[in-house]
mmCIF file of C-alpha atoms and ligand atoms in Angstrom:
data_model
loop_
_atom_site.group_PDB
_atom_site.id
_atom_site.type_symbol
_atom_site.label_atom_id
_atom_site.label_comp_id
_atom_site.label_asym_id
_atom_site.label_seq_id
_atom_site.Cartn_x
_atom_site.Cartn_y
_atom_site.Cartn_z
ATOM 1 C CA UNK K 30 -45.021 82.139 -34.421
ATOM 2 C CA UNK K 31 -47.474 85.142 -35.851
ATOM 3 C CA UNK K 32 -47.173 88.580 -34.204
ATOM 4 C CA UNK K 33 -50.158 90.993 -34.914
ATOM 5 C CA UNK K 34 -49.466 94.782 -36.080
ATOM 6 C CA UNK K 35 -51.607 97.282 -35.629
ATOM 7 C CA UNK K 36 -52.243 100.966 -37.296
ATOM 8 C CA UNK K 37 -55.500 102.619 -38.760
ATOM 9 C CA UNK K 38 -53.808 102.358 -41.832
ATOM 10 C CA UNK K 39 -50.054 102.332 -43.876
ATOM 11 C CA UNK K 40 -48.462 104.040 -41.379
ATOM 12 C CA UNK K 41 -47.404 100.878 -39.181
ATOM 13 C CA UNK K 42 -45.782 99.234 -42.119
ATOM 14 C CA UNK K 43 -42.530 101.238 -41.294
ATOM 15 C CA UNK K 44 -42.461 99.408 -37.838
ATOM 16 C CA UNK K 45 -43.823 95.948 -39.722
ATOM 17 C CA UNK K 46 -40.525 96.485 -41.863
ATOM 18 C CA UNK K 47 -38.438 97.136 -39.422
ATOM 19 C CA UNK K 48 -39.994 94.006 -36.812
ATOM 20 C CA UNK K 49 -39.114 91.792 -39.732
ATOM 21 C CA UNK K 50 -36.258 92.786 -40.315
ATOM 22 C CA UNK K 51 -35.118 92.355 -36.764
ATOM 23 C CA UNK K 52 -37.077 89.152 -36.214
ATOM 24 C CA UNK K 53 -36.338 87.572 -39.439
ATOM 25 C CA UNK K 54 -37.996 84.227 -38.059
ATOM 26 C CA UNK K 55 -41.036 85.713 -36.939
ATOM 27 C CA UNK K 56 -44.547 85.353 -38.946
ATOM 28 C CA UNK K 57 -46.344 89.108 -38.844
ATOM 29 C CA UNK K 58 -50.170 89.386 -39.117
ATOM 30 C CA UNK K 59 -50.888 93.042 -40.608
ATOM 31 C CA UNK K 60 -54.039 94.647 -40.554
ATOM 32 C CA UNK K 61 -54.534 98.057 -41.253
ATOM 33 C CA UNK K 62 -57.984 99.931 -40.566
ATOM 34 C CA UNK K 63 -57.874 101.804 -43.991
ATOM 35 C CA UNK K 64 -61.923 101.969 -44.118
ATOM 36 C CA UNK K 65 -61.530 103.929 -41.330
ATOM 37 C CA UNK K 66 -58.434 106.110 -41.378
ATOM 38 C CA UNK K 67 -57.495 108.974 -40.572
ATOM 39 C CA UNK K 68 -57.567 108.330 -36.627
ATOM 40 C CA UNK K 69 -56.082 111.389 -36.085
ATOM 41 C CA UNK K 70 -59.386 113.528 -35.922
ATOM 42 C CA UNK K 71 -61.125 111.324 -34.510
ATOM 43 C CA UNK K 72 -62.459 111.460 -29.965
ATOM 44 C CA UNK K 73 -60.903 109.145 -28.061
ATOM 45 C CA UNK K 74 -63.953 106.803 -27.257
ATOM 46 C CA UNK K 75 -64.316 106.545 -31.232
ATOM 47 C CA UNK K 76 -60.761 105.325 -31.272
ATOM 48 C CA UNK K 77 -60.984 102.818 -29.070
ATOM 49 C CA UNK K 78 -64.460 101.625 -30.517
ATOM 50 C CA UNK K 79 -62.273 101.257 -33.691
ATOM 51 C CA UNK K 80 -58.921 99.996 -32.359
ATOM 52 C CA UNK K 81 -60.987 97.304 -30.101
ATOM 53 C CA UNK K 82 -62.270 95.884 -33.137
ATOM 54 C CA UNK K 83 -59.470 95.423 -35.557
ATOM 55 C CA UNK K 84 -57.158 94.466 -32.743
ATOM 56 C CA UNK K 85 -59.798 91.777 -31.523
ATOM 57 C CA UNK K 86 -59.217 89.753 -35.068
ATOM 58 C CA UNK K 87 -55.939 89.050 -34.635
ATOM 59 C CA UNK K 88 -56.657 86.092 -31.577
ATOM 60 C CA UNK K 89 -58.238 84.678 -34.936
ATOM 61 C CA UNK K 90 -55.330 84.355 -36.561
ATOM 62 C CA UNK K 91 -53.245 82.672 -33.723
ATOM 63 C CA UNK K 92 -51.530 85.674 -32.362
ATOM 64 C CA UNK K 93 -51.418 86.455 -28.448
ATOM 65 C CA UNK K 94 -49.191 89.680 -28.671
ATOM 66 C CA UNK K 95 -50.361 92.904 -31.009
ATOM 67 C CA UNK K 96 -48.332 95.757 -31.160
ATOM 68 C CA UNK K 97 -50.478 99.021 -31.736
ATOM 69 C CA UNK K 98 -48.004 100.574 -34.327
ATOM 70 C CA UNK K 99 -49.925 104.190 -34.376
ATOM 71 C CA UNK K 100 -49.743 106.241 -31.599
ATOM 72 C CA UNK K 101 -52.887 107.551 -32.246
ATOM 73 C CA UNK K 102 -54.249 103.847 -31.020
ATOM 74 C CA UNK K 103 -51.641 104.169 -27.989
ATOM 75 C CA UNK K 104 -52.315 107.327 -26.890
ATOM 76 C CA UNK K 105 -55.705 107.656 -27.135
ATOM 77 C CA UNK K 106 -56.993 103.850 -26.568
ATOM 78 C CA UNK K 107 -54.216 101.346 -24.793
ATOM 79 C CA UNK K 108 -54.197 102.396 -21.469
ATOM 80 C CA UNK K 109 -58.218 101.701 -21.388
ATOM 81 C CA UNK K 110 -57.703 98.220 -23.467
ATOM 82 C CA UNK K 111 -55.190 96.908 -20.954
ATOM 83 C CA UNK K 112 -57.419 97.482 -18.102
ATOM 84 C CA UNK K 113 -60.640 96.550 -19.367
ATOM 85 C CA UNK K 114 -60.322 94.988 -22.532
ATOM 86 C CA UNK K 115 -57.257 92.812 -23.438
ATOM 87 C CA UNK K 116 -58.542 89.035 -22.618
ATOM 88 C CA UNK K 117 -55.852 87.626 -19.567
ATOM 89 C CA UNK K 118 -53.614 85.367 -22.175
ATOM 90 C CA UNK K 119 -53.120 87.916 -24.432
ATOM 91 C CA UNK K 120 -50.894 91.349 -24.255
ATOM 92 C CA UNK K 121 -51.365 94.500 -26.285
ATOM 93 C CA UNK K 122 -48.177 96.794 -27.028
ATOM 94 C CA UNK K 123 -47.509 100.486 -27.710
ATOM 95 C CA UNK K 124 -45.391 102.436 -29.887
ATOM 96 C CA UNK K 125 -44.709 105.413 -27.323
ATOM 97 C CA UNK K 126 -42.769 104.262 -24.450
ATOM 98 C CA UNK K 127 -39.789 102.492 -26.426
ATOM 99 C CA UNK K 128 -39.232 106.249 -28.266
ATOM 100 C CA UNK K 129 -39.303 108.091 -24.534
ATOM 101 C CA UNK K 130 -36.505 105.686 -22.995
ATOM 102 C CA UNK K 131 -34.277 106.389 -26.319
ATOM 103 C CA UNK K 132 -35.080 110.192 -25.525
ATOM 104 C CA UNK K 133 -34.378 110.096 -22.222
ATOM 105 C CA UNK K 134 -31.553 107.634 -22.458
ATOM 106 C CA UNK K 135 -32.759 104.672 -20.362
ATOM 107 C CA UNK K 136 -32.808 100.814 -20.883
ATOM 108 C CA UNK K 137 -35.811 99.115 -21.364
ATOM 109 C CA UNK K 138 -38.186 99.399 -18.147
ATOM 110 C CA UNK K 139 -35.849 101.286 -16.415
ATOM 111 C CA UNK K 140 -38.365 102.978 -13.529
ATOM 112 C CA UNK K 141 -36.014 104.576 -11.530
ATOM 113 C CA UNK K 142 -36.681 108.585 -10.699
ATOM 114 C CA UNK K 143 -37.133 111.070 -13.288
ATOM 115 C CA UNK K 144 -33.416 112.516 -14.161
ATOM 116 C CA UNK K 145 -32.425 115.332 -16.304
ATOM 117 C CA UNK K 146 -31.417 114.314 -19.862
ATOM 118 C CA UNK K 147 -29.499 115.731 -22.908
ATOM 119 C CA UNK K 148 -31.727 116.606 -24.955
ATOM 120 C CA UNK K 149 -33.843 119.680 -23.894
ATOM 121 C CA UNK K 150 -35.280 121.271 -26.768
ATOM 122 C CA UNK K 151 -37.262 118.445 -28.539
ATOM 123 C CA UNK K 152 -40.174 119.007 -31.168
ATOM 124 C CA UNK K 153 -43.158 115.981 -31.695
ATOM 125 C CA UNK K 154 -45.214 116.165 -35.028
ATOM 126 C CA UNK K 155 -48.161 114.377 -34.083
ATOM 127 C CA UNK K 156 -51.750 113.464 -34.973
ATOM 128 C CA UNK K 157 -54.474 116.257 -33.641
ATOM 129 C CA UNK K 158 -55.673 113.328 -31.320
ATOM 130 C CA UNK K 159 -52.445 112.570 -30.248
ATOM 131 C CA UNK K 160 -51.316 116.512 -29.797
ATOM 132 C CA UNK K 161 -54.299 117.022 -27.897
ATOM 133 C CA UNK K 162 -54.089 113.726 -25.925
ATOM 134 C CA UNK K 163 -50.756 115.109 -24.367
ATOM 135 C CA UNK K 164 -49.888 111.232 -23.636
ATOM 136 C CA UNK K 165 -46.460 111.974 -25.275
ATOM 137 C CA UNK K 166 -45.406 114.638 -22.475
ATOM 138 C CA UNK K 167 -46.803 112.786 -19.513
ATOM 139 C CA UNK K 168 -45.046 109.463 -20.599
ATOM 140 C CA UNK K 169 -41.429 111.524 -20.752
ATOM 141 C CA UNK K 170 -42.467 112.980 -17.881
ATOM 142 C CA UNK K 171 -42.071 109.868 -15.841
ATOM 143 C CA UNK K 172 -38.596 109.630 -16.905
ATOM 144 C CA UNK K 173 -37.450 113.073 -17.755
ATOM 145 C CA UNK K 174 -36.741 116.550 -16.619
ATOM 146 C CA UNK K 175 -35.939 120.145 -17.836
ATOM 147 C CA UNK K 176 -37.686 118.882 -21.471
ATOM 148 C CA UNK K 177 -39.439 121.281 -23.612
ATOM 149 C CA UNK K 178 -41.364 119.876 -25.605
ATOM 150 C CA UNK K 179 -43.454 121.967 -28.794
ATOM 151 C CA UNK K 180 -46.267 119.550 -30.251
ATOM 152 C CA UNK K 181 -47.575 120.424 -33.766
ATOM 153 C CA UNK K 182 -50.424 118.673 -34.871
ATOM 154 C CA UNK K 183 -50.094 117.776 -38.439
ATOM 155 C CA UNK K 184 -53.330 117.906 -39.689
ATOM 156 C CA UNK K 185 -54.128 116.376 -42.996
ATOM 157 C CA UNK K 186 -50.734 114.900 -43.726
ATOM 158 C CA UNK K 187 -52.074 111.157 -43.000
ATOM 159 C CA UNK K 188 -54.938 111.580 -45.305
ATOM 160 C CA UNK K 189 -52.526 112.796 -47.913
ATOM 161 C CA UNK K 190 -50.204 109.603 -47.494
ATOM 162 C CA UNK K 191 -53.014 107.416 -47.580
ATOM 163 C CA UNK K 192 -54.721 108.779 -50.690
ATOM 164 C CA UNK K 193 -50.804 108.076 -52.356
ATOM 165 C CA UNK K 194 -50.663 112.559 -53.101
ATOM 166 C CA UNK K 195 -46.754 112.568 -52.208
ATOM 167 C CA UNK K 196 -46.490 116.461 -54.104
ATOM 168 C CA UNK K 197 -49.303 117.585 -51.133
ATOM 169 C CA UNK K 198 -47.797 115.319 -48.181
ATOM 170 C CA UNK K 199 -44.284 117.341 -48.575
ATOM 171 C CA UNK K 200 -45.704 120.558 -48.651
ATOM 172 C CA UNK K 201 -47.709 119.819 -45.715
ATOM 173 C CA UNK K 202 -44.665 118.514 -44.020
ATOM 174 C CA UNK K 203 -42.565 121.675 -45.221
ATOM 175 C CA UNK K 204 -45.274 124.088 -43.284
ATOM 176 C CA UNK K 205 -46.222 122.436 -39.933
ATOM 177 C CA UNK K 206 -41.873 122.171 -39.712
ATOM 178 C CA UNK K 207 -42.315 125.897 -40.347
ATOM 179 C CA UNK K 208 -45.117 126.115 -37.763
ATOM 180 C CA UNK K 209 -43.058 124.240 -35.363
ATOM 181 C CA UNK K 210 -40.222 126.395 -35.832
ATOM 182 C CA UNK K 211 -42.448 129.698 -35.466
ATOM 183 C CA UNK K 212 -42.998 128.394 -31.626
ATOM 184 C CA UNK K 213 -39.042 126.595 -31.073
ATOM 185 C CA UNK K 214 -37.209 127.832 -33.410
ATOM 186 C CA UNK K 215 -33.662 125.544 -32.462
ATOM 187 C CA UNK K 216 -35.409 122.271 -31.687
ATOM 188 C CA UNK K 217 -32.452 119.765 -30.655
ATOM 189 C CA UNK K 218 -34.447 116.505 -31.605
ATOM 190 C CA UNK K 219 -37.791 115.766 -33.654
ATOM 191 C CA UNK K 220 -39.925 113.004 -32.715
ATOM 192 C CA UNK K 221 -42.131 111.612 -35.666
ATOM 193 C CA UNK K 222 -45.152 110.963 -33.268
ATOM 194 C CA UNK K 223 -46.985 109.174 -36.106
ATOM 195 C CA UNK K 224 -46.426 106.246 -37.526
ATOM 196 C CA UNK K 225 -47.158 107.130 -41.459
ATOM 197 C CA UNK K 226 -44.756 110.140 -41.079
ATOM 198 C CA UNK K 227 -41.669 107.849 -41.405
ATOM 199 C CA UNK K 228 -42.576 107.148 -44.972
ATOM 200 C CA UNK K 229 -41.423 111.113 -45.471
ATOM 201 C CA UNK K 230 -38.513 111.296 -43.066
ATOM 202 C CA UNK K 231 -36.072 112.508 -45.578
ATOM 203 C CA UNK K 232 -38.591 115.431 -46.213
ATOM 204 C CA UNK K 233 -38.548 116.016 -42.819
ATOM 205 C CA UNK K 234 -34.746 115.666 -41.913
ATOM 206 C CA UNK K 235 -34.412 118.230 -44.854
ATOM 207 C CA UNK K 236 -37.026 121.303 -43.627
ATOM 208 C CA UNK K 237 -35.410 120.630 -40.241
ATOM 209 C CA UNK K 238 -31.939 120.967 -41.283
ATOM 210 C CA UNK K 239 -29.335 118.724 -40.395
ATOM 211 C CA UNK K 240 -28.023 119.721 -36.883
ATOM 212 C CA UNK K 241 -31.908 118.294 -35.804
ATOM 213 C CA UNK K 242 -31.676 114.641 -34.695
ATOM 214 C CA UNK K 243 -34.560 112.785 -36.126
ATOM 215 C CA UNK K 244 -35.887 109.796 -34.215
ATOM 216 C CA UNK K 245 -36.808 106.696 -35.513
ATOM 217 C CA UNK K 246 -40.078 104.914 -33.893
ATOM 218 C CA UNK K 247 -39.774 102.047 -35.945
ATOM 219 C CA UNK K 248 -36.227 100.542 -35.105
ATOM 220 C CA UNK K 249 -36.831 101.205 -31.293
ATOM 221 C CA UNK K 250 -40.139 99.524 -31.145
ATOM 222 C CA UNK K 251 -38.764 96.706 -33.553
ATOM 223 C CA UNK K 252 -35.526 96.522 -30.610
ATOM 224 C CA UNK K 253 -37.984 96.808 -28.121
ATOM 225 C CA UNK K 254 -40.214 93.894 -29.324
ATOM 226 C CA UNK K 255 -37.502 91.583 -29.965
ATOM 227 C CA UNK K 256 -36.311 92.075 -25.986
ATOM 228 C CA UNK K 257 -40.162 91.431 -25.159
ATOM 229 C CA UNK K 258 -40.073 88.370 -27.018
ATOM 230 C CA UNK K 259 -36.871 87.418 -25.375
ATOM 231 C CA UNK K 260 -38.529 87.493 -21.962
ATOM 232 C CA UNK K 261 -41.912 86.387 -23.172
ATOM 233 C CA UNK K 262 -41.603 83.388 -25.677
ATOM 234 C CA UNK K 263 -44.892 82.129 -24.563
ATOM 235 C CA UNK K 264 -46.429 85.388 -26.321
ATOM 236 C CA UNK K 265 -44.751 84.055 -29.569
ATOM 237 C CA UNK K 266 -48.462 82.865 -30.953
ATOM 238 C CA UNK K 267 -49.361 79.825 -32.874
ATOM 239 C CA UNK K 268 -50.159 81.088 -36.382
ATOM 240 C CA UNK K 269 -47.584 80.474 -39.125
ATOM 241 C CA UNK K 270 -48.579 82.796 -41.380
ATOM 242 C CA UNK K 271 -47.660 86.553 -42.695
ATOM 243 C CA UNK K 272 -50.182 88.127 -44.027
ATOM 244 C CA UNK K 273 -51.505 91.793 -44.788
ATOM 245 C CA UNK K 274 -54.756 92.465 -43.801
ATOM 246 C CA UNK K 275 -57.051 95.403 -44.720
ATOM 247 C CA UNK K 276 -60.340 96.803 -43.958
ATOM 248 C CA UNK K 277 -60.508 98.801 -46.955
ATOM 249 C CA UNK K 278 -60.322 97.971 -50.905
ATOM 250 C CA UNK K 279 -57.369 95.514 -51.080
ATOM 251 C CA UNK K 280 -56.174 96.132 -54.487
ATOM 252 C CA UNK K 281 -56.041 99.738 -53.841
ATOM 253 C CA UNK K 282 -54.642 99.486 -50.334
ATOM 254 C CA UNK K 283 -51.566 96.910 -52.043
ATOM 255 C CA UNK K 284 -51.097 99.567 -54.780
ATOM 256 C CA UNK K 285 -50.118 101.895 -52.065
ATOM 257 C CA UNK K 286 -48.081 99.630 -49.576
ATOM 258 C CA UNK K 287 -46.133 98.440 -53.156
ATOM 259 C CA UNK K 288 -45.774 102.346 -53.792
ATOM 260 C CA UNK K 289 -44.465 103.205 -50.036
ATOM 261 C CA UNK K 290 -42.130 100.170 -49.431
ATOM 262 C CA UNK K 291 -40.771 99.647 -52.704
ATOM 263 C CA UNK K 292 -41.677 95.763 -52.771
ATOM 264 C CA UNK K 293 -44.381 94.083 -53.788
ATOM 265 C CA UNK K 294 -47.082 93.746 -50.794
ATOM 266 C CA UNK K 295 -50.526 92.449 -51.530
ATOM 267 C CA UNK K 296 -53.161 93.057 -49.028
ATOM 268 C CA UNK K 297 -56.507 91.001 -48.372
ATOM 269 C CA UNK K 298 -59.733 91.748 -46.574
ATOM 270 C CA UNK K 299 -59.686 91.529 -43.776
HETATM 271 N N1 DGL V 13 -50.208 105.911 -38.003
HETATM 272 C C1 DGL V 13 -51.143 106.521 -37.113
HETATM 273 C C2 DGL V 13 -50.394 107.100 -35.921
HETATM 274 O O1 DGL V 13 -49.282 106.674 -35.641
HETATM 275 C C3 DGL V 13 -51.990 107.473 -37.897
HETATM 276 C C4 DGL V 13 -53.223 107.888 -37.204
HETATM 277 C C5 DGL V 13 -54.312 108.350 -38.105
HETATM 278 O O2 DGL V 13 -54.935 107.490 -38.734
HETATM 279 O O3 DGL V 13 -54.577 109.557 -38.143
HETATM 280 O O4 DGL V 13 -50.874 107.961 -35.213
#
């Protein structure tokens, strides 16, 4: 029963925590592309180059569902994989759409008619890729009306989370909030639009200020996976497993993962 979980590096361990936590009897196959992260800067054919070939090990290790937990991956690479690439028996997952039908208030693959929603002000700190991608507004699209939405592309704050420099990760956070607010100044809701930016979601919730509701990818993807599963058992895979996988240094990569989960995680290569 192995699940695979995908992100070009740390960043997808918030929705790993949160899957397991949900799915407490479910094995999860991590593998994160650290050799190759950031994403975030990266063109969109160089992203699915990349996101093809980590997410094409995990048949090896008897999973049939992956779940790309970056959005850089999803936004840039899944529509393309799921019509060209992902082999008939298997599926391939996003992080994006779960977070739209919290945002605009629907159950899961609820198609009806776009309809106009509470929220109306809503900010999305992003990767550059996935900022300039725009895959976040045409998704709510689909299901929303009357939303504003102000993208800031955080540039550098994934590199800063990956290299473990927490004093340089807050400050970025503390001025693209201040960027963000320089273009909406009374966001209602914040979406982190990256997976890694979790890991400083108090920093964020704080340089937003409290009346801003901050969503949380990682719970709605982990819901969203378990109600997958529910309809899809035979996409439960064979392996029996969990295990961390990395394409970069494995000592230093489990250093980092022990650092940003507060348990000991030990990675190995991939
Ligand atoms: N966690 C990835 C995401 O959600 C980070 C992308 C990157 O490597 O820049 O977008």
């Amino acid at each position: 029963m192995a699940v695979g979980i995908f992100d070009s590096g740390l960043g997808g361990l918030t929705v790993l925590e949160a899957a397991a936590r949900r799915l407490p009897d479910v094995d999860f196959v991590y593998l994160g592309d650290n050799a190759n992260a950031p994403y975030g800067v990266r063109s969109p054919d160089d992203v699915y180059r990349l996101t093809t070939q980590a997410v094409g090990r995990f048949w090896d290790h008897g999973c049939d569902l992956a779940i790309l937990a970056c959005n850089t991956a999803s936004a840039a690479a899944l529509r393309r994989m799921q019509e060209s690439w992902v082999p008939q028996d298997k599926r391939v997952l996003g992080v994006f759409v779960p977070m739209i039908e919290a945002l605009s208030e629907r159950g899961w693959g609820d198609n009806s008619p776009p309809r106009e929603v509470a929220v109306n002000h809503v900010a999305l700190f992003a990767t550059p890729a996935t900022v300039s991608s725009r895959a976040f507004q045409r998704e709510l699209a689909f299901r929303a009306i009357g939303v504003d939405v102000e993208a800031q592309a955080c540039g550098g704050l994934v590199d800063a989370i990956e290299d473990g420099d927490l004093i340089l990760a807050e400050a970025l956070v503390r001025s693209h909030v201040d960027a963000l607010k320089r273009k909406m100044p009374d966001p209602q809701a914040a979406i982190l639009g990256c997976t890694h930016y979790p890991l400083l979601a108090d920093v964020f919730q704080d340089a937003l200020g409290p009346g801003v509701k901050v969503y949380s990818q990682a719970d709605l993807v982990a819901d969203s996976l378990a109600d997958y599963l529910g309809r899809h058992p035979d996409k439960i895979g064979q392996g029996t497993q969990s295990k961390f996988l990395t394409t970069g240094d494995p000592a230093k990569v489990s250093a980092r993962a022990t650092q940003f989960l507060k348990r000991g995680v030990v990675f190995e290569a991939a």
